[in-house]
Amino acid sequence: MTGRLGAHVADGVTRFAVRAPLADGVALCLFDGEVETRHAMARAGEVWEAELPGDLAGARYAYRAHGTYDPGKRLWFDPAKLLVDPYALELDRRFIQHPRLAAYGEDTADIVPRAIVPGPLPQVPQQPPRFQRGGLIYELNVAGFTALHPDVPEAQRGTIAALAHPAVIAHFRKLHVSAIELMPIIAWIDERHLPPLGLANYWGYNPVAMMALDPGLCPGGVAELRETVAALHAAGIGVILDLVFNHSGESDVHGGTLSLRGLDAAAYAHAPDGSLINDTGCGNTLDFASPNVRRLMIDALTHFVRHCGIDGFRFDLAPVIARGPGFDPQAPIFAELAAEPLLADRIMIAEPWDIGPGGYQLGHFPPNWLEWNDRFRDDVRRFWRGDAGINVLATRMAGSSDLFGYDCRSVNFLAAHDGFTLADTLAYEQRHNEANGEDNRDGHSDNHSWNCGAEGPSGDPEVLARRAADARALLGTLFASTGTIMLTAGDEFGRTQHGNNNAYCQDFPIDWAARDAALEDHVASLSAERARRLDRFTRFPEGGRWLSLGGEPLDAGAWENSASSGFIHEPPPGGDWPVLRVDRNAPSVSTGG
């Protein structure tokens, strides 16, 4: 055997290897339609192996593990459970939620996906990432982005392949997008409470097999992702994957047994009393103190770079990958990623918070990582709402040196997939999440939002004018700020979720027919100006003068006065930076000179 985990075809044989150190036995299950044939696997240390003659590329397979069933002792072996290979690359169907997944002794072969044996995968020649700091990252949901796109063929809508359509690429180029960031494309399962409510998870932040592409989003598998990335690269656009390595969809002790739980439950972090640690709010937490968990993550990342040409990765609830159990900025995973040749130059972006002890770690990731900066979002909203001063806004626009020093690693954003859209920030003071089935208790209660005089949709010209002006002021702030910037798809033309700020279980496809064309053109203009000189936005110029809107030097009192309405920044002489002017009363942000 080769020592590689997963399924591999080479030299006229097909080899399977899966880690299950405490199992008494593991069976390889091959499927011909619904007919299952089991092959006993042989133990090789902590790994179980099988080798079958012939090229089985395209065959469907899974595992069953035998051993002690005692969840109190972290042993979940149940041969009735069909188990997905943690190293699967493609699946023959999507996951579905069902009570049998968690019922001991009840067979799940008819409701669990089978992995597909991969054939030899071509390698993408390694090239530097298509991205540079200061550029525009465009966050999008693959299904919702093209589900209603009039120019994309109906059969292709909602897939990864649709992102390579010329009309879609033209939109990216109009906005001068540096890289698109794909919300999860790894196969996921609905949370248990959703199906009884008639709801489904549309975001995908609940994966099971950590490198298996979702067959609904990517029906063409690895080849579809590779070809789409190539088309985007040809247009000068990078691709970043949003990956979830903080937990799995097997959830808490009441969740299903689908993969890791039935093979190697020690992959999950446990408290001294044996209970599952839940630093994610999703029922379990992957244990990055384990070298095997770290290896799974690194193998997944290298696969996506080697075989698909991916430029970088954004990590959901990223402190988890540095826990053991507490967060450690010197955690082993960072050195291991840096030591991997295929990953050393990739874009790495942290969502620098989780819900565990010490979980807010903004500014504490390695120097070569970028970090989502929610302080930028909140402080910019607070300024334009009228309850933060110019000192707060200037700090954020100048690169958040209080958080990152002068090497700006900030990803500045006004809105993201989680929370209000930009348009809803200006149309709703309160969340409206009733459709989520949790009596409007879910989602953040304080969004630093304002409704400009009317809650929700309005036909009042004055309300609409205020919203339009405030949207342009917010966007002007973003595009004039030092750091990398991120725009969530649709915010450039007024996308709404009708006040829902936790829309993970709501299908809100982008309505291309309802675009605010004037706002979209305004954003394109802002982005074109920024793209001409991205180097200006990687570091704020030292020196220069901060002035009042009347042109007088700002003293400490004016800086601290929350009633101060704006400022002018004159860059130091001899540089190539523009004059920056912010006026809350107008409201407006302008650059020139």
Coordinates of C-alpha atoms in Angstrom, one line a residue:
M1 CA 0.0 0.0 0.0
T2 CA 1.0 3.6 -0.6
G3 CA 0.3 5.0 2.9
R4 CA -2.1 7.5 1.4
L5 CA -5.6 7.8 2.8
G6 CA -8.7 7.7 0.6
A7 CA -9.2 5.8 -2.6
H8 CA -6.5 5.7 -5.4
V9 CA -6.1 3.9 -8.7
A10 CA -2.6 3.1 -9.8
D11 CA -0.7 0.2 -11.5
G12 CA -3.8 -1.7 -12.4
V13 CA -5.2 -1.9 -8.9
T14 CA -7.5 0.3 -6.7
R15 CA -6.4 0.9 -3.1
F16 CA -8.5 2.1 -0.2
A17 CA -7.2 3.3 3.2
V18 CA -9.1 4.8 6.1
R19 CA -8.1 5.7 9.6
A20 CA -10.1 4.0 12.4
P21 CA -7.6 3.3 15.2
L22 CA -10.0 1.8 17.8
A23 CA -12.2 -0.2 15.4
D24 CA -12.2 -4.0 15.7
G25 CA -12.8 -4.3 12.0
V26 CA -13.7 -2.2 8.9
A27 CA -15.4 -3.3 5.8
L28 CA -15.1 -1.6 2.4
C29 CA -18.5 -1.4 0.8
L30 CA -18.8 -1.3 -3.0
F31 CA -22.1 -0.4 -4.6
D32 CA -23.5 -1.5 -8.0
G33 CA -26.7 0.5 -7.9
E34 CA -28.2 -0.4 -4.6
V35 CA -26.4 -3.8 -4.4
E36 CA -23.7 -3.7 -1.7
T37 CA -20.7 -5.9 -1.7
R38 CA -18.5 -5.9 1.4
H39 CA -14.7 -6.5 1.5
A40 CA -12.9 -7.0 4.8
M41 CA -10.0 -4.6 5.2
A42 CA -6.7 -5.3 6.9
R43 CA -5.3 -3.4 9.8
A44 CA -2.0 -1.5 9.3
G45 CA -1.4 0.2 12.6
E46 CA -4.2 2.8 13.0
V47 CA -5.2 2.5 9.3
W48 CA -7.3 -0.1 7.6
E49 CA -6.5 -1.0 4.0
A50 CA -7.9 -2.9 1.0
E51 CA -6.5 -3.5 -2.4
L52 CA -8.7 -4.7 -5.3
P53 CA -7.6 -5.7 -8.8
G54 CA -8.5 -3.4 -11.7
D55 CA -9.2 0.2 -12.3
L56 CA -12.4 1.0 -10.3
A57 CA -12.5 4.7 -11.1
G58 CA -16.1 5.9 -11.0
A59 CA -17.2 3.1 -8.6
R60 CA -19.3 4.0 -5.5
Y61 CA -17.9 3.1 -2.1
A62 CA -18.2 3.7 1.6
Y63 CA -17.2 2.0 4.9
R64 CA -18.7 0.2 7.8
A65 CA -16.8 0.0 11.1
H66 CA -17.2 -2.7 13.8
G67 CA -16.3 -2.3 17.5
T68 CA -17.6 -1.1 20.8
Y69 CA -20.6 1.2 21.0
D70 CA -20.2 3.3 24.1
P71 CA -20.6 7.0 23.4
G72 CA -19.7 7.8 27.0
K73 CA -16.3 6.5 26.3
R74 CA -16.1 8.2 22.8
L75 CA -16.8 4.9 21.0
W76 CA -19.5 5.1 18.3
F77 CA -18.9 1.9 16.3
D78 CA -22.1 0.7 14.6
P79 CA -21.8 -1.6 11.6
A80 CA -25.3 -0.6 10.6
K81 CA -24.0 2.9 9.7
L82 CA -22.7 3.5 6.2
L83 CA -19.7 5.9 6.6
V84 CA -18.4 8.4 4.1
D85 CA -14.7 8.4 3.5
P86 CA -13.2 11.5 5.2
Y87 CA -10.9 11.7 2.2
A88 CA -13.7 11.5 -0.4
L89 CA -13.4 14.0 -3.2
E90 CA -16.8 13.5 -4.9
L91 CA -20.1 12.0 -3.8
D92 CA -22.9 10.5 -5.8
R93 CA -25.7 12.4 -4.0
R94 CA -26.3 15.1 -1.3
F95 CA -26.6 14.4 2.4
I96 CA -30.1 14.3 3.9
Q97 CA -31.0 14.6 7.5
H98 CA -32.9 11.7 9.0
P99 CA -33.5 10.3 12.5
R100 CA -32.0 7.0 11.5
L101 CA -28.6 8.6 11.2
A102 CA -28.5 8.8 15.0
A103 CA -30.3 5.5 15.9
Y104 CA -28.0 2.7 16.9
G105 CA -28.5 -0.5 14.9
E106 CA -30.7 1.1 12.2
D107 CA -29.1 0.8 8.7
T108 CA -28.4 3.9 6.8
A109 CA -27.2 2.6 3.4
D110 CA -30.2 4.1 1.6
I111 CA -29.8 7.6 3.0
V112 CA -26.0 8.2 3.1
P113 CA -24.0 9.3 0.0
R114 CA -21.4 7.0 -1.5
A115 CA -18.0 8.4 -2.4
I116 CA -16.8 8.0 -6.0
V117 CA -13.4 6.4 -6.6
P118 CA -11.4 9.1 -8.4
G119 CA -9.4 8.4 -11.5
P120 CA -6.0 10.0 -12.0
L121 CA -6.4 13.8 -11.5
P122 CA -4.4 16.2 -13.7
Q123 CA -2.2 18.6 -11.7
V124 CA -2.6 22.4 -12.3
P125 CA 0.8 24.0 -12.8
Q126 CA 1.7 26.0 -9.8
Q127 CA 1.5 29.8 -10.2
P128 CA 1.4 32.7 -7.8
P129 CA -2.0 33.5 -6.5
R130 CA -4.2 35.8 -8.6
F131 CA -4.5 38.4 -5.9
Q132 CA -2.7 41.2 -4.2
R133 CA -3.4 42.9 -0.9
G134 CA -5.6 45.9 -1.3
G135 CA -7.7 44.2 -3.9
L136 CA -11.4 43.6 -3.9
I137 CA -12.7 40.2 -2.7
Y138 CA -16.2 39.4 -3.9
E139 CA -18.0 37.0 -1.5
L140 CA -20.8 34.9 -3.2
N141 CA -23.1 32.0 -2.6
V142 CA -22.7 29.7 -5.6
A143 CA -26.3 28.6 -5.8
G144 CA -28.0 31.9 -5.2
F145 CA -25.6 34.0 -7.4
T146 CA -26.8 32.6 -10.8
A147 CA -30.1 30.8 -9.9
L148 CA -32.0 33.7 -11.6
H149 CA -29.3 35.0 -14.0
P150 CA -31.1 35.5 -17.3
D151 CA -28.0 35.0 -19.4
V152 CA -26.9 31.7 -17.8
P153 CA -28.5 28.5 -19.4
E154 CA -31.1 27.2 -17.0
A155 CA -29.4 23.8 -16.7
Q156 CA -26.2 25.5 -15.5
R157 CA -27.7 28.0 -13.1
G158 CA -26.7 27.6 -9.4
T159 CA -23.5 25.7 -10.2
I160 CA -19.8 26.4 -10.1
A161 CA -19.6 26.1 -13.8
A162 CA -22.0 29.1 -14.1
L163 CA -19.3 31.3 -12.6
A164 CA -17.3 30.8 -15.8
H165 CA -20.1 32.1 -18.1
P166 CA -19.0 35.1 -20.1
A167 CA -21.9 37.3 -18.7
V168 CA -20.9 36.4 -15.1
I169 CA -17.2 37.1 -15.7
A170 CA -18.2 40.4 -17.4
H171 CA -19.9 41.4 -14.2
F172 CA -16.8 40.5 -12.1
R173 CA -14.6 42.5 -14.5
K174 CA -17.0 45.5 -14.4
L175 CA -16.5 45.6 -10.6
H176 CA -12.7 45.1 -11.0
V177 CA -12.9 42.0 -8.7
S178 CA -9.5 40.8 -7.7
A179 CA -10.8 37.4 -6.4
I180 CA -14.1 35.8 -5.8
E181 CA -14.6 34.1 -2.4
L182 CA -17.0 31.1 -2.7
M183 CA -19.1 30.3 0.3
P184 CA -18.9 26.6 1.2
I185 CA -18.9 24.2 -1.8
I186 CA -18.1 21.2 0.4
A187 CA -21.0 18.7 0.8
W188 CA -23.1 19.6 3.9
I189 CA -26.1 18.3 5.8
D190 CA -29.0 20.3 7.2
E191 CA -29.1 20.9 10.9
R192 CA -31.6 18.6 12.7
H193 CA -34.1 21.3 13.5
L194 CA -34.6 22.5 10.0
P195 CA -36.5 19.7 8.1
P196 CA -39.4 19.6 10.6
L197 CA -39.8 23.4 10.0
G198 CA -39.8 22.8 6.2
L199 CA -36.4 24.6 5.9
A200 CA -33.0 23.8 4.6
N201 CA -29.4 25.1 5.0
Y202 CA -28.6 27.2 2.0
W203 CA -25.2 28.4 3.1
G204 CA -23.3 25.2 3.6
Y205 CA -21.5 25.8 6.9
N206 CA -22.2 22.3 8.1
P207 CA -19.9 19.9 6.2
V208 CA -19.4 16.2 6.7
A209 CA -16.5 15.0 4.4
M210 CA -14.1 17.9 4.4
M211 CA -12.9 17.8 0.8
A212 CA -15.9 16.3 -1.0
L213 CA -17.5 18.7 -3.4
D214 CA -21.3 19.2 -3.0
P215 CA -22.8 17.4 -6.0
G216 CA -25.6 19.9 -6.3
L217 CA -23.3 22.9 -6.6
C218 CA -20.6 21.0 -8.6
P219 CA -22.2 18.1 -10.5
G220 CA -19.1 17.9 -12.7
G221 CA -16.9 17.2 -9.6
V222 CA -13.2 18.2 -9.4
A223 CA -13.0 18.7 -13.2
E224 CA -15.8 21.3 -13.1
L225 CA -14.1 23.3 -10.3
R226 CA -10.7 23.1 -12.1
E227 CA -12.1 24.3 -15.4
T228 CA -14.0 27.1 -13.8
V229 CA -11.0 28.3 -11.9
A230 CA -9.0 28.2 -15.1
A231 CA -11.6 30.4 -16.9
L232 CA -11.6 32.9 -14.0
H233 CA -7.8 32.9 -14.0
A234 CA -7.8 33.7 -17.7
A235 CA -9.8 36.7 -16.9
G236 CA -7.4 37.8 -14.2
I237 CA -9.7 36.8 -11.3
G238 CA -8.5 34.6 -8.3
V239 CA -10.6 32.1 -6.5
I240 CA -10.8 31.7 -2.7
L241 CA -12.6 28.9 -1.0
D242 CA -14.5 29.5 2.3
L243 CA -13.8 26.3 4.2
V244 CA -15.3 25.0 7.5
F245 CA -12.7 23.1 9.6
N246 CA -14.0 24.0 12.9
H247 CA -16.8 21.4 13.2
S248 CA -18.6 18.8 11.3
G249 CA -22.3 18.2 10.5
E250 CA -22.3 15.2 12.8
S251 CA -23.3 17.7 15.5
D252 CA -23.6 16.9 19.2
V253 CA -24.3 13.6 20.9
H254 CA -27.7 13.5 19.4
G255 CA -26.4 13.9 15.9
G256 CA -25.9 11.4 13.2
T257 CA -23.0 9.0 12.6
L258 CA -21.9 9.6 9.0
S259 CA -18.1 9.7 8.8
L260 CA -15.5 10.7 11.4
R261 CA -17.8 9.8 14.4
G262 CA -18.1 6.2 13.3
L263 CA -14.4 5.8 12.4
D264 CA -12.3 8.0 14.7
A265 CA -14.4 10.0 17.2
A266 CA -11.2 11.3 18.8
A267 CA -11.1 13.8 15.9
Y268 CA -13.5 15.8 18.0
A269 CA -12.3 17.8 21.0
H270 CA -13.6 16.5 24.4
A271 CA -13.6 18.1 27.9
P272 CA -12.0 16.2 30.8
D273 CA -15.4 14.7 31.7
G274 CA -15.7 13.2 28.2
S275 CA -18.3 15.6 26.9
L276 CA -17.9 17.2 23.5
I277 CA -16.4 20.7 23.5
N278 CA -18.6 23.1 21.6
D279 CA -16.5 26.2 20.8
T280 CA -18.4 26.5 17.5
G281 CA -22.1 26.6 18.6
C282 CA -22.7 23.7 16.2
G283 CA -22.5 20.8 18.7
N284 CA -18.8 19.7 18.2
T285 CA -15.4 21.0 17.6
L286 CA -12.6 19.4 15.6
D287 CA -9.5 18.8 17.7
F288 CA -6.5 20.6 16.2
A289 CA -4.3 19.4 19.0
S290 CA -4.5 16.1 17.0
P291 CA -1.9 15.7 14.2
N292 CA -4.4 13.6 12.3
V293 CA -6.9 16.4 12.2
R294 CA -4.3 18.9 11.1
R295 CA -3.2 16.4 8.4
L296 CA -6.7 16.1 7.1
M297 CA -6.9 19.9 6.7
I298 CA -3.5 20.2 5.0
D299 CA -4.3 17.3 2.7
A300 CA -7.6 19.0 1.7
L301 CA -5.9 22.4 1.0
T302 CA -3.1 20.8 -1.0
H303 CA -5.7 18.9 -3.1
F304 CA -7.6 22.0 -4.0
V305 CA -4.4 23.8 -5.0
R306 CA -2.8 20.9 -6.8
H307 CA -5.8 19.7 -8.7
C308 CA -7.9 22.8 -9.0
G309 CA -5.5 25.8 -8.9
I310 CA -7.2 27.5 -5.9
D311 CA -5.6 30.7 -4.9
G312 CA -6.5 30.9 -1.2
F313 CA -8.7 30.0 1.6
R314 CA -10.9 31.7 4.2
F315 CA -11.4 29.8 7.4
D316 CA -14.7 29.9 9.2
L317 CA -14.3 30.3 13.0
A318 CA -10.6 30.2 12.5
P319 CA -9.5 30.3 16.2
V320 CA -10.5 26.6 16.3
I321 CA -7.6 25.6 14.1
A322 CA -5.2 27.0 16.7
R323 CA -6.9 25.5 19.8
G324 CA -5.6 22.8 22.0
P325 CA -7.9 23.5 23.8
G326 CA -7.1 27.2 24.2
F327 CA -6.1 29.5 21.3
D328 CA -2.3 29.6 20.7
P329 CA -0.9 32.1 18.1
Q330 CA 2.0 29.7 17.8
A331 CA -0.2 26.7 17.3
P332 CA 1.4 23.9 15.2
I333 CA -1.0 24.3 12.3
F334 CA 0.5 27.6 11.3
A335 CA 4.1 26.3 10.9
E336 CA 2.8 23.2 9.1
L337 CA 0.9 25.2 6.6
A338 CA 3.9 27.5 6.0
A339 CA 6.1 24.4 5.5
E340 CA 3.9 22.9 2.8
P341 CA 5.3 24.1 -0.6
L342 CA 1.9 24.2 -2.3
L343 CA 0.4 26.3 0.5
A344 CA 3.2 28.6 1.6
D345 CA 2.2 31.4 -0.9
R346 CA -1.6 30.9 -0.8
I347 CA -3.9 33.6 0.5
M348 CA -5.0 32.7 4.0
I349 CA -7.9 34.6 5.6
A350 CA -9.1 34.1 9.1
E351 CA -12.6 34.8 10.5
P352 CA -10.8 35.5 13.8
W353 CA -13.5 34.6 16.3
D354 CA -15.4 31.6 17.7
I355 CA -17.6 31.3 20.7
G356 CA -15.2 29.4 23.0
P357 CA -13.2 30.8 25.8
G358 CA -10.9 33.5 24.5
G359 CA -12.5 33.1 21.2
Y360 CA -12.1 36.7 19.9
Q361 CA -8.7 36.8 18.3
L362 CA -8.8 39.7 15.9
G363 CA -5.2 40.8 15.1
H364 CA -3.6 37.6 16.5
F365 CA -3.1 35.5 13.4
P366 CA 0.3 35.1 11.7
P367 CA 1.8 38.1 9.8
N368 CA 1.1 36.5 6.4
W369 CA -2.6 36.0 7.1
L370 CA -5.4 38.4 6.4
E371 CA -8.2 38.7 8.9
W372 CA -11.9 39.7 8.6
N373 CA -12.2 43.0 10.5
D374 CA -15.6 43.3 12.1
R375 CA -14.4 46.4 13.9
F376 CA -14.3 48.1 10.6
R377 CA -17.9 47.1 9.8
D378 CA -19.2 48.1 13.1
D379 CA -17.3 51.4 13.5
V380 CA -18.0 52.6 10.0
R381 CA -21.7 51.9 10.5
R382 CA -21.6 53.6 13.9
F383 CA -20.0 56.7 12.4
W384 CA -22.5 57.1 9.6
R385 CA -25.4 56.4 12.0
G386 CA -24.1 59.3 14.1
D387 CA -22.9 57.6 17.3
A388 CA -19.1 57.4 16.7
G389 CA -16.6 60.1 16.2
I390 CA -14.1 60.9 13.4
N391 CA -11.2 59.4 15.4
V392 CA -12.9 56.0 15.2
L393 CA -13.6 56.3 11.5
A394 CA -10.1 57.6 10.7
T395 CA -8.5 54.7 12.5
R396 CA -10.5 52.2 10.6
M397 CA -10.0 53.9 7.2
A398 CA -6.3 54.2 7.8
G399 CA -5.8 50.5 8.2
S400 CA -6.7 49.7 11.8
S401 CA -3.1 50.1 13.1
D402 CA -4.4 49.6 16.6
L403 CA -5.1 46.0 15.6
F404 CA -2.5 45.2 13.0
G405 CA 0.3 47.7 13.3
Y406 CA 1.4 49.3 10.1
D407 CA 1.4 46.1 8.1
C408 CA -2.2 46.2 7.3
R409 CA -3.7 42.7 7.2
S410 CA -7.3 43.9 7.5
V411 CA -10.1 42.6 5.3
N412 CA -12.5 45.6 5.5
F413 CA -16.2 45.0 4.8
L414 CA -19.5 46.7 5.3
A415 CA -21.6 43.5 5.3
A416 CA -21.1 39.8 4.8
H417 CA -23.2 36.7 4.3
D418 CA -23.8 36.7 8.0
G419 CA -25.9 39.7 9.1
F420 CA -27.8 42.4 7.3
T421 CA -27.1 43.1 3.6
L422 CA -25.9 46.6 2.9
A423 CA -29.3 47.7 1.7
D424 CA -31.0 46.2 4.8
T425 CA -28.6 48.0 7.1
L426 CA -30.2 51.2 5.8
A427 CA -33.8 49.9 5.8
Y428 CA -34.2 48.1 9.1
E429 CA -33.4 49.0 12.7
Q430 CA -34.5 45.6 13.9
R431 CA -33.9 42.0 12.6
H432 CA -36.9 40.3 11.0
N433 CA -36.0 36.6 11.2
E434 CA -39.5 35.2 11.9
A435 CA -39.3 32.9 8.8
N436 CA -36.4 31.0 10.5
G437 CA -38.8 29.4 12.9
E438 CA -37.1 30.5 16.1
D439 CA -39.5 33.3 17.1
N440 CA -37.0 36.0 15.9
R441 CA -34.5 35.1 18.6
D442 CA -31.7 34.1 16.3
G443 CA -29.2 36.4 14.7
H444 CA -27.5 39.5 16.3
S445 CA -29.8 41.9 18.0
D446 CA -27.5 44.9 17.6
N447 CA -26.6 45.5 14.0
H448 CA -25.6 49.3 14.2
S449 CA -28.3 49.8 11.5
W450 CA -30.8 52.5 10.8
N451 CA -33.9 52.7 8.6
C452 CA -33.7 56.3 7.4
G453 CA -37.2 57.0 8.6
A454 CA -39.2 53.9 7.8
E455 CA -38.9 50.3 8.7
G456 CA -38.6 48.1 5.6
P457 CA -39.7 48.9 2.1
S458 CA -40.8 52.5 1.5
G459 CA -42.2 54.6 -1.3
D460 CA -41.3 57.9 0.4
P461 CA -38.9 59.8 -1.8
E462 CA -37.2 61.4 1.2
V463 CA -36.5 58.0 2.8
L464 CA -35.3 56.6 -0.5
A465 CA -33.0 59.6 -1.1
R466 CA -31.5 59.2 2.4
R467 CA -30.9 55.5 1.9
A468 CA -29.3 56.1 -1.5
A469 CA -27.0 58.8 -0.1
D470 CA -26.0 56.7 2.9
A471 CA -25.3 53.7 0.8
R472 CA -22.9 55.8 -1.3
A473 CA -21.2 57.2 1.8
L474 CA -20.7 53.7 3.2
L475 CA -19.4 52.3 -0.1
G476 CA -17.2 55.4 -0.5
T477 CA -15.7 54.7 2.9
L478 CA -15.0 51.1 2.0
F479 CA -13.3 51.8 -1.3
A480 CA -11.2 54.6 0.1
S481 CA -9.9 52.5 3.1
T482 CA -6.5 51.1 3.6
G483 CA -6.4 47.3 3.5
T484 CA -8.0 44.5 1.5
I485 CA -11.7 45.1 0.9
M486 CA -14.6 42.7 0.6
L487 CA -18.0 43.2 -1.0
T488 CA -20.8 40.6 -0.7
A489 CA -22.5 39.8 -4.0
G490 CA -25.5 42.0 -4.7
D491 CA -24.6 44.7 -2.3
E492 CA -23.3 46.7 -5.3
F493 CA -26.9 46.9 -6.5
G494 CA -29.1 46.9 -3.4
R495 CA -29.8 43.2 -2.7
T496 CA -32.2 42.6 0.2
Q497 CA -33.0 39.8 2.5
H498 CA -36.1 41.7 3.8
G499 CA -34.5 42.3 7.2
N500 CA -33.4 38.8 7.9
N501 CA -29.9 38.9 9.4
N502 CA -29.4 35.2 9.8
A503 CA -30.6 33.9 6.4
Y504 CA -28.7 30.6 6.4
C505 CA -32.0 28.7 6.1
Q506 CA -33.6 31.0 3.6
D507 CA -33.4 30.8 -0.2
F508 CA -32.6 34.4 -1.3
P509 CA -31.3 34.1 -4.8
I510 CA -30.0 37.3 -6.4
D511 CA -32.7 39.0 -8.4
W512 CA -30.8 40.3 -11.4
A513 CA -34.0 41.9 -12.7
A514 CA -34.3 44.2 -9.7
R515 CA -30.8 45.6 -9.7
D516 CA -30.2 49.3 -8.8
A517 CA -28.3 50.1 -12.0
A518 CA -27.2 53.5 -10.8
L519 CA -25.8 52.2 -7.6
E520 CA -24.0 49.4 -9.5
D521 CA -22.4 51.9 -11.9
H522 CA -21.4 54.0 -8.9
V523 CA -19.6 51.0 -7.3
A524 CA -18.0 50.1 -10.6
S525 CA -16.6 53.7 -10.7
L526 CA -15.3 53.5 -7.2
S527 CA -13.6 50.2 -7.8
A528 CA -12.1 51.3 -11.1
E529 CA -10.4 54.2 -9.3
R530 CA -9.1 52.0 -6.6
A531 CA -7.9 49.3 -9.0
R532 CA -5.7 51.8 -10.9
R533 CA -3.4 52.1 -7.8
L534 CA -3.9 49.2 -5.5
D535 CA -0.5 49.9 -4.0
R536 CA -1.9 53.0 -2.4
F537 CA -4.1 50.8 -0.2
T538 CA -1.7 48.4 1.3
R539 CA -0.3 50.8 3.8
F540 CA -1.6 54.2 5.0
P541 CA 1.0 57.0 4.3
E542 CA 2.9 58.1 7.4
G543 CA 2.9 61.8 8.1
G544 CA 0.5 64.1 6.3
R545 CA -2.0 66.4 8.0
W546 CA -5.4 65.8 9.5
L547 CA -7.7 68.8 9.0
S548 CA -11.2 69.8 9.9
L549 CA -13.7 70.3 7.0
G550 CA -12.9 74.0 7.3
G551 CA -9.2 73.3 6.7
E552 CA -7.9 73.9 10.2
P553 CA -5.6 71.3 11.9
L554 CA -7.6 69.0 14.1
D555 CA -6.8 69.2 17.8
A556 CA -7.4 66.5 20.4
G557 CA -10.8 68.0 21.3
A558 CA -12.1 67.9 17.8
W559 CA -10.8 64.3 17.4
E560 CA -12.6 63.1 20.5
N561 CA -15.8 65.1 19.8
S562 CA -18.5 62.7 18.6
A563 CA -20.3 65.7 17.1
S564 CA -17.4 66.4 14.6
S565 CA -18.9 65.8 11.2
G566 CA -15.8 64.9 9.2
F567 CA -12.2 65.5 8.3
I568 CA -9.7 66.0 5.5
H569 CA -6.5 64.1 5.3
E570 CA -3.7 65.7 3.2
P571 CA -1.0 63.1 2.4
P572 CA 2.7 64.0 2.9
P573 CA 4.3 65.9 0.0
G574 CA 6.2 63.9 -2.6
G575 CA 3.9 60.8 -2.4
D576 CA 1.2 59.6 -4.7
W577 CA -1.7 59.5 -2.3
P578 CA -4.9 61.4 -2.9
V579 CA -6.5 63.9 -0.5
L580 CA -9.3 62.2 1.5
R581 CA -12.4 64.1 2.5
V582 CA -15.2 62.7 4.7
D583 CA -18.3 64.7 5.5
R584 CA -21.1 63.1 7.6
N585 CA -23.4 66.0 6.9
A586 CA -23.4 65.7 3.1
P587 CA -23.0 62.6 3.5
S588 CA -20.0 61.9 1.2
V589 CA -16.5 60.5 0.9
S590 CA -14.2 61.8 -1.8
T591 CA -10.6 61.3 -2.9
G592 CA -8.7 63.5 -5.2
G593 CA -5.4 65.3 -5.8

